[in-house]
Tab-separated table of N, CA and C in Angstrom:
chain	number	residue	atom	x	y	z
A	25	MET	N	123.696	77.712	108.696
A	25	MET	CA	123.509	76.498	107.930
A	25	MET	C	124.007	76.730	106.514
A	26	ILE	N	124.669	75.759	105.986
A	26	ILE	CA	125.180	75.849	104.621
A	26	ILE	C	124.830	74.557	103.912
A	27	GLY	N	124.377	74.665	102.667
A	27	GLY	CA	124.085	73.473	101.876
A	27	GLY	C	125.358	72.727	101.544
A	28	ARG	N	125.212	71.547	100.998
A	28	ARG	CA	126.382	70.756	100.628
A	28	ARG	C	126.474	70.688	99.112
A	29	PRO	N	127.679	70.598	98.579
A	29	PRO	CA	127.836	70.500	97.127
A	29	PRO	C	127.245	69.189	96.605
A	30	LEU	N	126.619	69.252	95.452
A	30	LEU	CA	126.062	68.073	94.795
A	30	LEU	C	126.779	67.854	93.473
A	31	SER	N	126.916	66.607	93.100
A	31	SER	CA	127.438	66.317	91.765
A	31	SER	C	126.347	66.662	90.754
A	32	ALA	N	126.720	66.811	89.502
A	32	ALA	CA	125.742	67.120	88.454
A	32	ALA	C	124.681	66.029	88.365
A	33	GLU	N	125.090	64.786	88.502
A	33	GLU	CA	124.146	63.666	88.428
A	33	GLU	C	123.173	63.700	89.606
A	34	GLU	N	123.701	63.989	90.798
A	34	GLU	CA	122.861	64.068	91.987
A	34	GLU	C	121.836	65.189	91.847
A	35	ALA	N	122.305	66.335	91.388
A	35	ALA	CA	121.420	67.481	91.233
A	35	ALA	C	120.330	67.204	90.206
A	36	ALA	N	120.694	66.634	89.081
A	36	ALA	CA	119.710	66.338	88.035
A	36	ALA	C	118.662	65.354	88.533
A	37	GLY	N	119.081	64.398	89.346
A	37	GLY	CA	118.151	63.402	89.858
A	37	GLY	C	117.236	63.916	90.950
A	38	LEU	N	117.648	64.940	91.658
A	38	LEU	CA	116.884	65.446	92.794
A	38	LEU	C	116.091	66.709	92.500
A	39	TRP	N	116.511	67.464	91.513
A	39	TRP	CA	115.995	68.812	91.341
A	39	TRP	C	114.719	68.868	90.522
A	40	ALA	N	113.738	69.529	91.049
A	40	ALA	CA	112.523	69.893	90.331
A	40	ALA	C	112.055	71.203	90.954
A	41	ALA	N	112.225	72.300	90.247
A	41	ALA	CA	111.887	73.613	90.806
A	41	ALA	C	110.398	73.709	91.094
A	42	TRP	N	110.063	74.327	92.206
A	42	TRP	CA	108.667	74.553	92.565
A	42	TRP	C	108.173	75.835	91.912
A	43	THR	N	106.882	75.923	91.761
A	43	THR	CA	106.245	77.160	91.319
A	43	THR	C	105.864	77.959	92.563
A	44	PRO	N	105.565	79.248	92.411
A	44	PRO	CA	105.098	80.009	93.570
A	44	PRO	C	103.848	79.396	94.211
A	45	ALA	N	102.964	78.839	93.413
A	45	ALA	CA	101.760	78.206	93.969
A	45	ALA	C	102.119	77.001	94.836
A	46	GLU	N	103.111	76.226	94.418
A	46	GLU	CA	103.540	75.074	95.220
A	46	GLU	C	104.164	75.523	96.538
A	47	VAL	N	104.938	76.588	96.506
A	47	VAL	CA	105.524	77.105	97.743
A	47	VAL	C	104.415	77.616	98.662
A	48	ALA	N	103.456	78.340	98.111
A	48	ALA	CA	102.347	78.849	98.923
A	48	ALA	C	101.599	77.703	99.594
A	49	GLU	N	101.396	76.620	98.873
A	49	GLU	CA	100.714	75.456	99.448
A	49	GLU	C	101.533	74.868	100.592
A	50	ARG	N	102.832	74.733	100.390
A	50	ARG	CA	103.703	74.165	101.429
A	50	ARG	C	103.849	75.102	102.627
A	51	MET	N	103.684	76.401	102.416
A	51	MET	CA	103.820	77.381	103.494
A	51	MET	C	102.483	77.681	104.179
A	52	ALA	N	101.422	76.997	103.797
A	52	ALA	CA	100.085	77.300	104.307
A	52	ALA	C	100.003	77.269	105.835
A	53	GLY	N	100.726	76.377	106.493
A	53	GLY	CA	100.663	76.281	107.945
A	53	GLY	C	101.683	77.125	108.680
A	54	VAL	N	102.438	77.937	107.953
A	54	VAL	CA	103.501	78.751	108.553
A	54	VAL	C	102.982	80.175	108.739
A	55	SER	N	103.124	80.706	109.946
A	55	SER	CA	102.623	82.066	110.184
A	55	SER	C	103.666	83.147	109.897
A	56	ALA	N	104.913	82.760	109.685
A	56	ALA	CA	105.964	83.738	109.380
A	56	ALA	C	105.691	84.395	108.029
A	57	PRO	N	105.931	85.700	107.923
A	57	PRO	CA	105.780	86.344	106.616
A	57	PRO	C	106.871	85.859	105.661
A	58	TRP	N	106.536	85.796	104.397
A	58	TRP	CA	107.505	85.368	103.391
A	58	TRP	C	107.106	85.992	102.060
A	59	TYR	N	108.039	85.977	101.127
A	59	TYR	CA	107.742	86.512	99.798
A	59	TYR	C	108.559	85.773	98.750
A	60	VAL	N	108.045	85.789	97.540
A	60	VAL	CA	108.765	85.242	96.390
A	60	VAL	C	109.731	86.325	95.929
A	61	ALA	N	110.977	85.934	95.641
A	61	ALA	CA	112.010	86.894	95.251
A	61	ALA	C	112.571	86.550	93.875
A	62	ALA	N	113.367	87.442	93.343
A	62	ALA	CA	114.163	87.240	92.125
A	62	ALA	C	113.292	87.041	90.879
A	63	GLY	N	113.685	86.119	90.017
A	63	GLY	CA	113.053	85.953	88.707
A	63	GLY	C	111.556	85.712	88.748
A	64	TRP	N	111.129	84.798	89.603
A	64	TRP	CA	109.697	84.529	89.716
A	64	TRP	C	108.952	85.780	90.177
A	65	ALA	N	109.535	86.560	91.079
A	65	ALA	CA	108.882	87.772	91.566
A	65	ALA	C	108.642	88.753	90.422
A	66	LEU	N	109.615	88.871	89.531
A	66	LEU	CA	109.448	89.761	88.379
A	66	LEU	C	108.312	89.291	87.484
A	67	ASP	N	108.241	87.991	87.227
A	67	ASP	CA	107.153	87.464	86.401
A	67	ASP	C	105.798	87.678	87.064
A	68	LEU	N	105.715	87.460	88.374
A	68	LEU	CA	104.453	87.674	89.079
A	68	LEU	C	104.053	89.143	89.035
A	69	PHE	N	105.015	90.039	89.171
A	69	PHE	CA	104.739	91.473	89.162
A	69	PHE	C	104.258	91.942	87.794
A	70	THR	N	104.912	91.462	86.738
A	70	THR	CA	104.566	91.923	85.391
A	70	THR	C	103.432	91.125	84.765
A	71	GLY	N	103.085	89.999	85.389
A	71	GLY	CA	102.048	89.148	84.818
A	71	GLY	C	102.544	88.377	83.613
A	72	GLY	N	103.842	88.342	83.436
A	72	GLY	CA	104.424	87.676	82.274
A	72	GLY	C	105.080	86.364	82.621
A	73	ASP	N	105.682	85.792	81.606
A	73	ASP	CA	106.437	84.551	81.752
A	73	ASP	C	107.702	84.741	80.925
A	74	ALA	N	108.642	85.535	81.464
A	74	ALA	CA	109.819	85.950	80.707
A	74	ALA	C	110.717	84.789	80.314
A	75	ARG	N	110.779	83.777	81.177
A	75	ARG	CA	111.663	82.645	80.891
A	75	ARG	C	111.269	81.470	81.769
A	76	GLU	N	111.811	80.319	81.453
A	76	GLU	CA	111.617	79.152	82.302
A	76	GLU	C	112.484	79.327	83.549
A	77	HIS	N	111.964	78.933	84.687
A	77	HIS	CA	112.692	79.096	85.945
A	77	HIS	C	113.190	77.744	86.440
A	78	SER	N	114.478	77.695	86.775
A	78	SER	CA	115.057	76.448	87.280
A	78	SER	C	115.155	76.444	88.797
A	79	ASP	N	114.702	77.534	89.425
A	79	ASP	CA	114.705	77.603	90.881
A	79	ASP	C	113.674	78.629	91.327
A	80	LEU	N	113.505	78.733	92.629
A	80	LEU	CA	112.600	79.719	93.194
A	80	LEU	C	113.183	80.166	94.523
A	81	GLU	N	113.341	81.470	94.685
A	81	GLU	CA	113.874	82.020	95.920
A	81	GLU	C	112.739	82.610	96.732
A	82	ILE	N	112.817	82.410	98.057
A	82	ILE	CA	111.883	83.083	98.949
A	82	ILE	C	112.689	83.883	99.958
A	83	GLY	N	112.079	84.924	100.465
A	83	GLY	CA	112.681	85.721	101.524
A	83	GLY	C	111.836	85.585	102.774
A	84	ILE	N	112.504	85.474	103.913
A	84	ILE	CA	111.822	85.376	105.206
A	84	ILE	C	112.629	86.169	106.232
A	85	PRO	N	111.984	86.635	107.295
A	85	PRO	CA	112.746	87.306	108.344
A	85	PRO	C	113.713	86.331	109.014
A	86	ARG	N	114.919	86.775	109.244
A	86	ARG	CA	115.956	85.937	109.840
A	86	ARG	C	115.476	85.303	111.143
A	87	GLU	N	114.797	86.086	111.977
A	87	GLU	CA	114.380	85.574	113.282
A	87	GLU	C	113.259	84.534	113.189
A	88	ARG	N	112.689	84.337	112.010
A	88	ARG	CA	111.620	83.343	111.829
A	88	ARG	C	112.092	82.138	111.023
A	89	PHE	N	113.398	82.065	110.731
A	89	PHE	CA	113.910	80.981	109.894
A	89	PHE	C	113.590	79.601	110.459
A	90	ASP	N	113.782	79.393	111.755
A	90	ASP	CA	113.551	78.069	112.338
A	90	ASP	C	112.117	77.601	112.126
A	91	GLU	N	111.171	78.522	112.209
A	91	GLU	CA	109.763	78.190	111.989
A	91	GLU	C	109.532	77.712	110.549
A	92	VAL	N	110.115	78.405	109.618
A	92	VAL	CA	109.961	78.029	108.209
A	92	VAL	C	110.680	76.713	107.935
A	93	ALA	N	111.903	76.568	108.419
A	93	ALA	CA	112.666	75.336	108.197
A	93	ALA	C	111.940	74.124	108.774
A	94	ALA	N	111.254	74.289	109.904
A	94	ALA	CA	110.524	73.174	110.519
A	94	ALA	C	109.392	72.673	109.625
A	95	ALA	N	108.898	73.526	108.743
A	95	ALA	CA	107.819	73.131	107.831
A	95	ALA	C	108.336	72.300	106.659
A	96	PHE	N	109.659	72.191	106.535
A	96	PHE	CA	110.282	71.463	105.436
A	96	PHE	C	111.293	70.456	105.971
A	97	PRO	N	110.837	69.467	106.746
A	97	PRO	CA	111.789	68.502	107.307
A	97	PRO	C	112.506	67.740	106.192
A	98	GLY	N	113.787	67.510	106.393
A	98	GLY	CA	114.570	66.768	105.412
A	98	GLY	C	115.162	67.617	104.308
A	99	PHE	N	114.826	68.900	104.253
A	99	PHE	CA	115.366	69.779	103.225
A	99	PHE	C	116.627	70.458	103.736
A	100	GLU	N	117.530	70.781	102.822
A	100	GLU	CA	118.726	71.551	103.143
A	100	GLU	C	118.531	72.961	102.614
A	101	TRP	N	119.146	73.922	103.275
A	101	TRP	CA	118.943	75.332	102.959
A	101	TRP	C	120.258	76.018	102.638
A	102	ASP	N	120.209	76.963	101.727
A	102	ASP	CA	121.311	77.895	101.503
A	102	ASP	C	120.857	79.209	102.116
A	103	VAL	N	121.472	79.592	103.199
A	103	VAL	CA	121.087	80.796	103.924
A	103	VAL	C	122.112	81.884	103.643
A	104	VAL	N	121.627	83.044	103.216
A	104	VAL	CA	122.502	84.186	102.961
A	104	VAL	C	122.628	84.958	104.272
A	105	PRO	N	123.826	84.991	104.856
A	105	PRO	CA	123.985	85.662	106.144
A	105	PRO	C	124.081	87.179	106.000
A	106	GLY	N	123.642	87.865	107.005
A	106	GLY	CA	123.839	89.309	107.070
A	106	GLY	C	123.092	90.076	106.006
A	107	HIS	N	123.715	91.121	105.554
A	107	HIS	CA	123.149	92.022	104.548
A	107	HIS	C	124.132	92.122	103.392
A	108	PRO	N	124.130	91.157	102.475
A	108	PRO	CA	125.141	91.166	101.414
A	108	PRO	C	125.085	92.412	100.537
A	109	TRP	N	123.936	93.050	100.450
A	109	TRP	CA	123.829	94.232	99.606
A	109	TRP	C	124.539	95.439	100.230
A	110	LEU	N	124.912	95.344	101.514
A	110	LEU	CA	125.629	96.432	102.163
A	110	LEU	C	127.140	96.251	102.109
A	111	GLU	N	127.582	95.078	101.668
A	111	GLU	CA	129.013	94.807	101.604
A	111	GLU	C	129.606	95.418	100.338
A	112	ARG	N	130.807	95.930	100.457
A	112	ARG	CA	131.488	96.532	99.311
A	112	ARG	C	131.907	95.436	98.336
A	113	ILE	N	131.651	95.665	97.083
A	113	ILE	CA	132.079	94.743	96.032
A	113	ILE	C	133.391	95.271	95.476
A	114	SER	N	134.433	94.458	95.528
A	114	SER	CA	135.731	94.913	95.031
A	114	SER	C	135.827	94.675	93.529
A	115	ALA	N	136.482	95.591	92.853
A	115	ALA	CA	136.678	95.468	91.409
A	115	ALA	C	137.694	94.376	91.131
A	116	THR	N	137.469	93.640	90.062
A	116	THR	CA	138.414	92.576	89.685
A	116	THR	C	139.147	92.955	88.427
């Protein structure tokens, strides 16, 4: 699954980043394990508020994606395939 490009106007009109608490509430009925990743994860770990967050990333097991996606009908997902951290990064 791949998300679709949005215009700046479309994105501004639709976007409101969730907090980790909001995600936890929405995931309450999902039995798949999940975790908060990236910037929010660092703030939760340090107990700080380093910056304002314009998004929130979660990690889930690939084999449980359908279960998680079913809990969010009508949402589009950006799914990172494979193991991007194992791919060689070429110098530019």
